[in-house]
Tab-separated table of C-alpha atoms in Angstrom:
chain	number	residue	atom	x	y	z
P	1	MET	CA	87.911	80.560	122.351
P	2	THR	CA	87.882	79.751	118.644
P	3	LEU	CA	89.043	82.588	116.435
P	4	PRO	CA	87.336	83.384	113.137
P	5	SER	CA	89.039	81.822	110.123
P	6	PHE	CA	91.676	83.748	108.199
P	7	LYS	CA	89.190	84.701	105.488
P	8	GLU	CA	86.591	85.701	108.082
P	9	GLN	CA	89.139	87.931	109.799
P	10	PHE	CA	90.154	89.483	106.488
P	11	ALA	CA	86.495	90.135	105.651
P	12	ALA	CA	85.761	91.617	109.088
P	13	LEU	CA	88.653	94.066	108.764
P	14	ILE	CA	87.407	95.190	105.350
P	15	ALA	CA	83.885	95.620	106.743
P	16	ALA	CA	85.065	97.799	109.650
P	17	PRO	CA	85.030	101.413	108.372
P	18	SER	CA	88.166	103.407	109.276
P	19	VAL	CA	88.577	106.225	106.765
P	20	SER	CA	91.008	108.953	107.764
P	21	CYS	CA	90.818	112.216	105.870
P	22	THR	CA	91.690	115.883	106.285
P	23	GLN	CA	88.063	116.635	105.342
P	24	ALA	CA	85.866	116.300	108.435
P	25	GLN	CA	82.874	114.935	106.515
P	26	TRP	CA	84.892	111.869	105.464
P	27	ASP	CA	86.962	111.309	108.595
P	28	GLN	CA	86.062	108.347	110.826
P	29	SER	CA	87.290	106.672	113.981
P	30	ASN	CA	89.490	103.601	113.612
P	31	ARG	CA	88.117	102.111	116.843
P	32	PRO	CA	86.267	99.220	115.087
P	33	VAL	CA	89.509	97.914	113.550
P	34	ILE	CA	91.479	98.279	116.771
P	35	GLU	CA	88.775	96.458	118.736
P	36	LEU	CA	88.770	93.533	116.289
P	37	LEU	CA	92.553	93.191	116.381
P	38	SER	CA	92.856	93.514	120.142
P	39	SER	CA	90.107	90.924	120.636
P	40	TRP	CA	91.696	88.368	118.307
P	41	LEU	CA	95.253	88.946	119.521
P	42	GLY	CA	94.167	88.961	123.148
P	43	ASP	CA	92.552	85.546	122.632
P	44	LEU	CA	95.895	84.307	121.259
P	45	GLY	CA	97.708	85.407	124.407
P	46	PHE	CA	99.080	88.756	123.263
P	47	ALA	CA	99.258	91.594	125.766
P	48	CYS	CA	97.303	94.377	124.063
P	49	GLU	CA	97.883	98.042	124.793
P	50	VAL	CA	95.471	100.507	123.180
P	51	GLN	CA	96.610	104.127	123.126
P	52	GLU	CA	94.193	106.968	122.336
P	53	ILE	CA	96.156	109.425	120.219
P	54	GLU	CA	93.318	111.937	119.869
P	55	PRO	CA	89.553	111.636	120.231
P	56	GLY	CA	88.382	108.631	118.234
P	57	LYS	CA	91.882	107.718	117.002
P	58	PHE	CA	93.807	104.803	118.477
P	59	ASN	CA	97.072	102.881	118.184
P	60	LEU	CA	97.348	99.230	119.170
P	61	LEU	CA	100.586	97.661	120.365
P	62	ALA	CA	100.198	93.921	120.945
P	63	SER	CA	103.149	91.936	122.292
P	64	TYR	CA	103.893	88.240	122.710
P	65	GLY	CA	106.937	87.249	124.693
P	66	SER	CA	109.188	89.624	126.568
P	67	GLY	CA	112.662	91.035	126.679
P	68	ALA	CA	114.727	93.338	124.525
P	69	GLY	CA	114.961	93.073	120.761
P	70	GLY	CA	112.464	91.094	118.757
P	71	LEU	CA	110.393	91.915	115.704
P	72	VAL	CA	107.756	94.559	115.018
P	73	LEU	CA	105.182	93.825	112.316
P	74	ALA	CA	103.504	97.144	111.628
P	75	GLY	CA	100.755	98.669	109.565
P	76	HIS	CA	98.115	101.351	109.571
P	77	SER	CA	94.523	100.639	110.478
P	78	ASP	CA	92.961	103.396	108.362
P	79	THR	CA	92.020	103.680	104.696
P	80	VAL	CA	91.586	106.537	102.258
P	81	PRO	CA	88.090	107.795	101.376
P	82	PHE	CA	86.268	105.978	98.585
P	83	ASP	CA	83.695	106.553	95.858
P	84	ALA	CA	81.323	103.610	96.234
P	85	GLU	CA	79.629	104.287	92.903
P	86	LEU	CA	82.920	103.733	91.061
P	87	TRP	CA	83.455	100.276	92.559
P	88	GLN	CA	82.281	97.147	90.758
P	89	THR	CA	81.666	95.552	94.175
P	90	ASP	CA	80.768	96.779	97.663
P	91	PRO	CA	84.021	98.380	98.929
P	92	LEU	CA	83.241	97.322	102.522
P	93	LYS	CA	82.605	93.677	101.635
P	94	LEU	CA	85.334	91.179	100.785
P	95	THR	CA	84.561	89.844	97.295
P	96	GLU	CA	86.483	87.296	95.228
P	97	VAL	CA	86.803	88.172	91.539
P	98	ASP	CA	89.153	86.444	89.078
P	99	GLY	CA	91.669	85.283	91.671
P	100	ARG	CA	91.645	88.568	93.588
P	101	TRP	CA	90.185	89.644	96.915
P	102	LEU	CA	88.525	93.034	96.399
P	103	GLY	CA	87.748	95.421	99.230
P	104	LEU	CA	88.797	98.746	100.702
P	105	GLY	CA	92.011	98.109	102.643
P	106	SER	CA	92.675	94.683	101.129
P	107	CYS	CA	95.912	95.992	99.628
P	108	ASP	CA	96.535	99.202	101.585
P	109	MET	CA	96.626	97.731	104.146
P	110	LYS	CA	94.245	96.320	106.747
P	111	GLY	CA	94.449	92.882	105.155
P	112	PHE	CA	98.079	92.667	106.279
P	113	PHE	CA	96.983	92.122	109.884
P	114	ALA	CA	95.009	89.012	108.985
P	115	LEU	CA	98.114	87.654	107.243
P	116	VAL	CA	100.215	88.340	110.354
P	117	ILE	CA	97.752	86.488	112.600
P	118	GLU	CA	97.647	83.556	110.178
P	119	ALA	CA	101.448	83.425	110.152
P	120	VAL	CA	101.969	83.517	113.911
P	121	GLN	CA	99.295	81.096	115.140
P	122	PRO	CA	101.203	77.833	114.487
P	123	LEU	CA	104.273	79.269	116.243
P	124	LEU	CA	102.629	80.192	119.544
P	125	SER	CA	103.224	76.756	121.075
P	126	GLN	CA	106.977	77.394	120.874
P	127	ARG	CA	109.038	79.443	123.313
P	128	PHE	CA	109.664	82.967	122.079
P	129	GLN	CA	113.270	83.938	122.777
P	130	GLN	CA	112.500	87.538	121.839
P	131	PRO	CA	109.151	89.321	121.632
P	132	LEU	CA	106.879	89.774	118.663
P	133	LEU	CA	105.107	93.118	118.548
P	134	ILE	CA	102.164	93.824	116.267
P	135	LEU	CA	101.592	97.528	115.753
P	136	ALA	CA	98.457	99.068	114.246
P	137	THR	CA	98.531	102.848	113.882
P	138	CYS	CA	95.919	105.499	113.171
P	139	ASP	CA	95.685	108.215	110.517
P	140	GLU	CA	98.600	107.194	108.306
P	141	GLU	CA	96.588	108.266	105.267
P	142	SER	CA	96.196	111.825	106.571
P	143	SER	CA	98.402	113.207	109.356
P	144	MET	CA	100.460	110.133	110.391
P	145	SER	CA	99.571	111.165	113.937
P	146	GLY	CA	99.774	107.591	115.238
P	147	ALA	CA	103.344	107.008	114.118
P	148	ARG	CA	104.391	110.543	115.094
P	149	ALA	CA	103.061	109.983	118.621
P	150	LEU	CA	105.106	106.799	118.941
P	151	ALA	CA	108.257	108.551	117.779
P	152	GLU	CA	107.673	111.490	120.119
P	153	ALA	CA	107.141	109.149	123.085
P	154	GLY	CA	110.542	107.617	122.338
P	155	ARG	CA	109.701	104.175	123.703
P	156	PRO	CA	111.951	101.503	122.134
P	157	LEU	CA	110.084	98.842	120.215
P	158	GLY	CA	112.142	96.017	118.717
P	159	ARG	CA	115.330	95.102	116.943
P	160	ALA	CA	113.695	95.064	113.523
P	161	ALA	CA	110.462	96.405	112.051
P	162	VAL	CA	108.651	95.390	108.870
P	163	ILE	CA	105.849	97.609	107.592
P	164	GLY	CA	103.411	95.707	105.382
P	165	GLU	CA	102.663	98.471	102.866
P	166	PRO	CA	102.011	97.332	99.268
P	167	THR	CA	105.370	96.546	97.661
P	168	GLY	CA	104.537	93.380	95.697
P	169	LEU	CA	106.549	91.305	98.217
P	170	ARG	CA	109.731	93.162	97.261
P	171	PRO	CA	111.784	94.719	100.079
P	172	ILE	CA	112.007	98.507	100.128
P	173	ARG	CA	114.786	100.239	102.053
P	174	LEU	CA	114.465	103.809	100.721
P	175	HIS	CA	111.707	106.276	100.031
P	176	LYS	CA	111.416	109.992	99.507
P	177	GLY	CA	109.914	112.355	102.040
P	178	ILE	CA	106.874	114.581	101.581
P	179	MET	CA	106.541	118.271	102.351
P	180	MET	CA	103.288	120.096	101.557
P	181	GLU	CA	103.778	123.835	102.027
P	182	ARG	CA	101.825	127.076	101.665
P	183	ILE	CA	102.960	130.630	100.974
P	184	ASP	CA	100.547	133.513	101.654
P	185	ILE	CA	101.316	137.019	100.405
P	186	LEU	CA	99.426	140.038	101.693
P	187	GLY	CA	99.890	143.149	99.559
P	188	GLN	CA	97.820	146.290	99.124
P	189	SER	CA	94.913	146.488	96.716
P	190	GLY	CA	94.237	149.626	94.685
P	191	HIS	CA	92.968	150.948	91.387
P	192	SER	CA	94.804	149.348	88.481
P	193	SER	CA	95.143	152.680	86.651
P	194	ASP	CA	97.803	153.837	89.141
P	195	PRO	CA	100.358	151.229	90.300
P	196	SER	CA	101.499	153.556	93.092
P	197	LEU	CA	98.181	153.029	94.872
P	198	GLY	CA	99.001	149.421	95.864
P	199	HIS	CA	101.506	146.611	96.172
P	200	SER	CA	100.682	143.595	94.013
P	201	ALA	CA	100.680	140.284	95.853
P	202	LEU	CA	100.444	138.549	92.480
P	203	GLU	CA	103.613	140.174	91.143
P	204	ALA	CA	105.391	139.317	94.398
P	205	MET	CA	104.232	135.710	94.032
P	206	HIS	CA	105.615	135.679	90.488
P	207	ALA	CA	109.011	136.480	91.983
P	208	VAL	CA	108.537	133.869	94.709
P	209	MET	CA	107.780	131.193	92.122
P	210	GLY	CA	110.925	132.165	90.229
P	211	GLU	CA	113.003	131.655	93.381
P	212	LEU	CA	111.333	128.309	94.091
P	213	MET	CA	112.072	127.088	90.575
P	214	GLN	CA	115.685	128.208	90.917
P	215	LEU	CA	115.974	126.340	94.223
P	216	ARG	CA	114.519	123.292	92.477
P	217	ARG	CA	117.194	123.517	89.780
P	218	ASP	CA	119.901	123.897	92.421
P	219	TRP	CA	118.648	120.945	94.458
P	220	GLN	CA	118.291	118.744	91.392
P	221	GLN	CA	121.886	119.482	90.421
P	222	GLN	CA	123.100	118.839	93.965
P	223	TYR	CA	121.121	115.691	94.821
P	224	CYS	CA	120.619	112.547	92.760
P	225	ASN	CA	119.908	108.949	93.714
P	226	PRO	CA	119.670	106.572	90.740
P	227	GLN	CA	117.852	103.956	92.837
P	228	PHE	CA	114.682	106.007	92.410
P	229	SER	CA	112.721	105.995	89.149
P	230	VAL	CA	112.738	109.809	89.452
P	231	PRO	CA	116.299	110.199	90.783
P	232	GLN	CA	116.129	113.886	91.755
P	233	PRO	CA	114.055	115.672	94.383
P	234	THR	CA	110.893	117.203	92.946
P	235	LEU	CA	109.041	120.446	93.671
P	236	ASN	CA	105.553	120.821	92.243
P	237	LEU	CA	103.726	124.156	92.191
P	238	GLY	CA	100.313	122.676	92.835
P	239	CYS	CA	97.751	125.457	93.102
P	240	ILE	CA	97.588	129.242	93.226
P	241	HIS	CA	94.802	131.668	94.171
P	242	GLY	CA	94.892	135.445	94.129
P	243	GLY	CA	93.092	138.621	93.247
P	244	ASP	CA	89.476	139.185	92.329
P	245	ASN	CA	89.189	141.513	89.314
P	246	PRO	CA	91.334	142.686	86.375
P	247	ASN	CA	91.030	146.362	87.335
P	248	ARG	CA	92.216	145.929	90.933
P	249	ILE	CA	95.797	145.581	92.103
P	250	CYS	CA	95.970	142.089	93.635
P	251	GLY	CA	95.989	142.394	97.418
P	252	GLN	CA	96.325	138.735	98.390
P	253	CYS	CA	97.803	135.616	96.776
P	254	SER	CA	98.393	132.065	98.019
P	255	LEU	CA	100.491	129.226	96.618
P	256	GLU	CA	100.542	125.586	97.700
P	257	PHE	CA	103.373	123.309	96.630
P	258	ASP	CA	104.712	119.814	97.160
P	259	LEU	CA	108.378	118.992	97.762
P	260	ARG	CA	109.712	115.408	97.729
P	261	PRO	CA	113.197	115.280	99.267
P	262	LEU	CA	115.633	112.417	98.836
P	263	PRO	CA	117.267	110.634	101.764
P	264	GLY	CA	119.957	112.954	103.081
P	265	MET	CA	117.848	116.081	102.570
P	266	GLN	CA	116.415	117.460	105.803
P	267	PRO	CA	113.008	119.182	105.627
P	268	GLU	CA	113.925	121.954	108.063
P	269	ALA	CA	117.067	122.783	106.103
P	270	LEU	CA	114.983	123.016	102.926
P	271	ARG	CA	112.484	125.297	104.636
P	272	ALA	CA	115.319	127.497	105.905
P	273	ALA	CA	116.639	127.860	102.349
P	274	ILE	CA	113.180	128.895	101.141
P	275	ARG	CA	112.742	131.436	103.962
P	276	GLN	CA	116.110	132.965	103.087
P	277	LYS	CA	114.828	133.636	99.571
P	278	LEU	CA	111.482	135.067	100.731
P	279	GLN	CA	112.636	137.830	103.055
P	280	PRO	CA	114.339	140.008	100.396
P	281	LEU	CA	111.281	139.629	98.146
P	282	ALA	CA	108.966	140.848	100.890
P	283	GLU	CA	111.064	143.977	101.292
P	284	GLN	CA	111.466	144.536	97.549
P	285	HIS	CA	107.723	144.275	96.829
P	286	GLN	CA	106.585	145.855	100.127
P	287	VAL	CA	104.349	142.909	101.004
P	288	LYS	CA	103.966	140.513	103.915
P	289	ILE	CA	104.950	136.898	103.179
P	290	ASP	CA	103.903	134.015	105.453
P	291	PHE	CA	105.354	130.559	104.843
P	292	ALA	CA	104.213	127.459	106.733
P	293	PRO	CA	103.635	123.735	106.236
P	294	LEU	CA	100.153	122.575	105.340
P	295	PHE	CA	100.917	119.369	107.276
P	296	PRO	CA	103.921	118.156	109.252
P	297	SER	CA	106.495	116.789	106.834
P	298	VAL	CA	107.310	113.106	106.476
P	299	PRO	CA	111.090	112.784	106.369
P	300	PRO	CA	112.824	110.684	103.725
P	301	PHE	CA	113.771	107.158	104.741
P	302	GLU	CA	116.840	105.028	104.143
P	303	GLN	CA	117.896	101.790	105.794
P	304	GLY	CA	121.493	100.768	105.158
P	305	ALA	CA	122.030	98.112	102.503
P	306	ASP	CA	124.190	96.069	104.884
P	307	ALA	CA	121.607	95.889	107.675
P	308	GLU	CA	120.739	92.398	108.924
P	309	LEU	CA	117.040	92.916	108.146
P	310	VAL	CA	117.741	94.044	104.582
P	311	ARG	CA	119.993	91.087	103.859
P	312	LEU	CA	117.534	88.647	105.417
P	313	ALA	CA	114.605	90.037	103.419
P	314	GLU	CA	116.609	89.916	100.203
P	315	ARG	CA	117.462	86.278	100.865
P	316	LEU	CA	113.900	85.294	101.785
P	317	THR	CA	112.225	87.100	98.872
P	318	GLY	CA	114.896	86.618	96.205
P	319	HIS	CA	114.714	90.339	95.350
P	320	PRO	CA	117.233	93.125	95.987
P	321	ALA	CA	116.029	95.900	98.273
P	322	ALA	CA	114.857	98.887	96.237
P	323	ALA	CA	113.391	102.402	96.483
P	324	VAL	CA	109.855	103.792	96.045
P	325	ALA	CA	108.433	107.270	95.605
P	326	PHE	CA	105.575	106.952	98.113
P	327	ALA	CA	106.111	107.695	101.801
P	328	THR	CA	105.422	105.459	104.809
P	329	GLU	CA	105.745	105.408	108.587
P	330	ALA	CA	109.224	103.863	108.272
P	331	PRO	CA	111.238	106.930	109.392
P	332	TYR	CA	109.279	107.082	112.658
P	333	LEU	CA	109.933	103.437	113.528
P	334	GLN	CA	113.569	103.911	112.559
P	335	GLN	CA	113.767	106.809	115.026
P	336	LEU	CA	112.866	104.310	117.765
P	337	GLY	CA	115.956	102.224	117.060
P	338	CYS	CA	114.499	99.587	114.742
P	339	GLN	CA	116.189	98.398	111.599
P	340	THR	CA	113.233	99.088	109.314
P	341	LEU	CA	111.994	97.773	105.993
P	342	VAL	CA	108.811	98.199	103.954
P	343	LEU	CA	107.563	94.865	102.636
P	344	GLY	CA	104.010	93.773	101.927
P	345	PRO	CA	101.908	91.723	99.503
P	346	GLY	CA	99.776	94.383	97.793
P	347	ASP	CA	100.403	96.339	94.601
P	348	ILE	CA	100.719	100.107	94.966
P	349	ASP	CA	99.204	100.561	91.492
P	350	CYS	CA	95.756	99.591	92.808
P	351	ALA	CA	95.975	101.432	96.127
P	352	HIS	CA	93.739	104.504	96.622
P	353	GLN	CA	91.623	103.425	93.650
P	354	PRO	CA	88.219	101.807	93.090
P	355	ASN	CA	88.319	97.997	93.087
P	356	GLU	CA	91.406	97.819	95.304
P	357	TYR	CA	92.504	94.188	95.544
P	358	LEU	CA	94.977	91.654	96.834
P	359	GLU	CA	96.087	88.893	94.491
P	360	MET	CA	95.137	85.602	96.135
P	361	SER	CA	98.356	84.089	94.801
P	362	ARG	CA	100.233	86.387	97.221
P	363	ILE	CA	98.536	85.031	100.340
P	364	GLU	CA	100.533	81.837	100.833
P	365	PRO	CA	103.943	83.428	100.028
P	366	SER	CA	103.150	86.311	102.388
P	367	VAL	CA	102.239	84.016	105.271
P	368	ARG	CA	105.367	81.941	104.671
P	369	LEU	CA	107.589	85.040	104.572
P	370	LEU	CA	106.096	86.484	107.758
P	371	ARG	CA	106.507	83.146	109.513
P	372	GLU	CA	110.166	83.009	108.502
P	373	LEU	CA	110.746	86.533	109.801
P	374	ILE	CA	109.092	85.678	113.126
P	375	GLN	CA	111.152	82.498	113.427
P	376	HIS	CA	114.400	84.392	112.755
P	377	TYR	CA	113.828	87.260	115.174
P	378	CYS	CA	111.668	85.710	117.876
P	379	LEU	CA	112.287	81.962	118.056
P	380	SER	CA	116.047	81.904	117.506
P	381	PRO	CA	118.428	82.970	120.274
P	382	ALA	CA	119.385	86.631	120.082
P	383	ALA	CA	122.371	87.255	117.847
């Protein structure tokens, strides 16, 4: 069966809606993307395994060749929501403008799968010494449930994994983690003319914020990694809601904050340090304090500088492996025993924005790089 051309595949992926979002009115199934990929890869001789992670959400693991080791080329099949009226073109139609391919997911990152298929096709007539696995996950842009499910299952994948997130074809071996947390304080409302009639949740939250800012200072003195453009961990007090009227003692207050730990900082240890600060404040202010994640945390990621994959990618791209602030599925693949790297053709500066694009000048170098990675890990005898 004749496959669609590379450009036709790229366009079909863009046209297949697959928004993932924490808001139900935006959230969509990624089934159309998974069905396209499994059809094309199946026609090429890949064994395709589709896993339903939750209703309407699927992972695809396609393998060619067998045995231990090999290479995983990974990406997520979903996109962020979009504002069509802010686009200069139809976001679900591949459009060429000034040497760029515009479309939702062209950069971040459905277009990566078309590049992978283009890279591997001329190699399929050769004998694969080790397998090639193509992984497409669901819901990376919201819960990362697809990658989490893989990590929890614990099934080994390959010797090395490359995630095609937008890095401008520069290898990335470190990124920060993400923790999004919420603190709820329940006090006692009362008439403001007599403070003894209540327990102010707002005043208790003032003390909580002071402790959080002190922890931030402590962590920023303790941890520093100059490879990051912002070398310290960050803690952002994002939004606060409490009370209802000036003449009532505030009975309830909520705070949501964002914490970005560096590699070496464990989310559960950070949460434990926060809880230790909260308990005395609850007793002092006679309030109830609940502390919980808004979403499961994404741990920080670091692949050793001396890893075979890092050195190979540095040699093939001509760029030293670096660090980025955004998070990826890399720590989950690393948990499955893969040397892991983030390396893809898009530019993060245009991701999650109207008129997302892929520079056409990146297409040929990306295909060549992917082909060289496949040849190294799959066509050469195992090291």
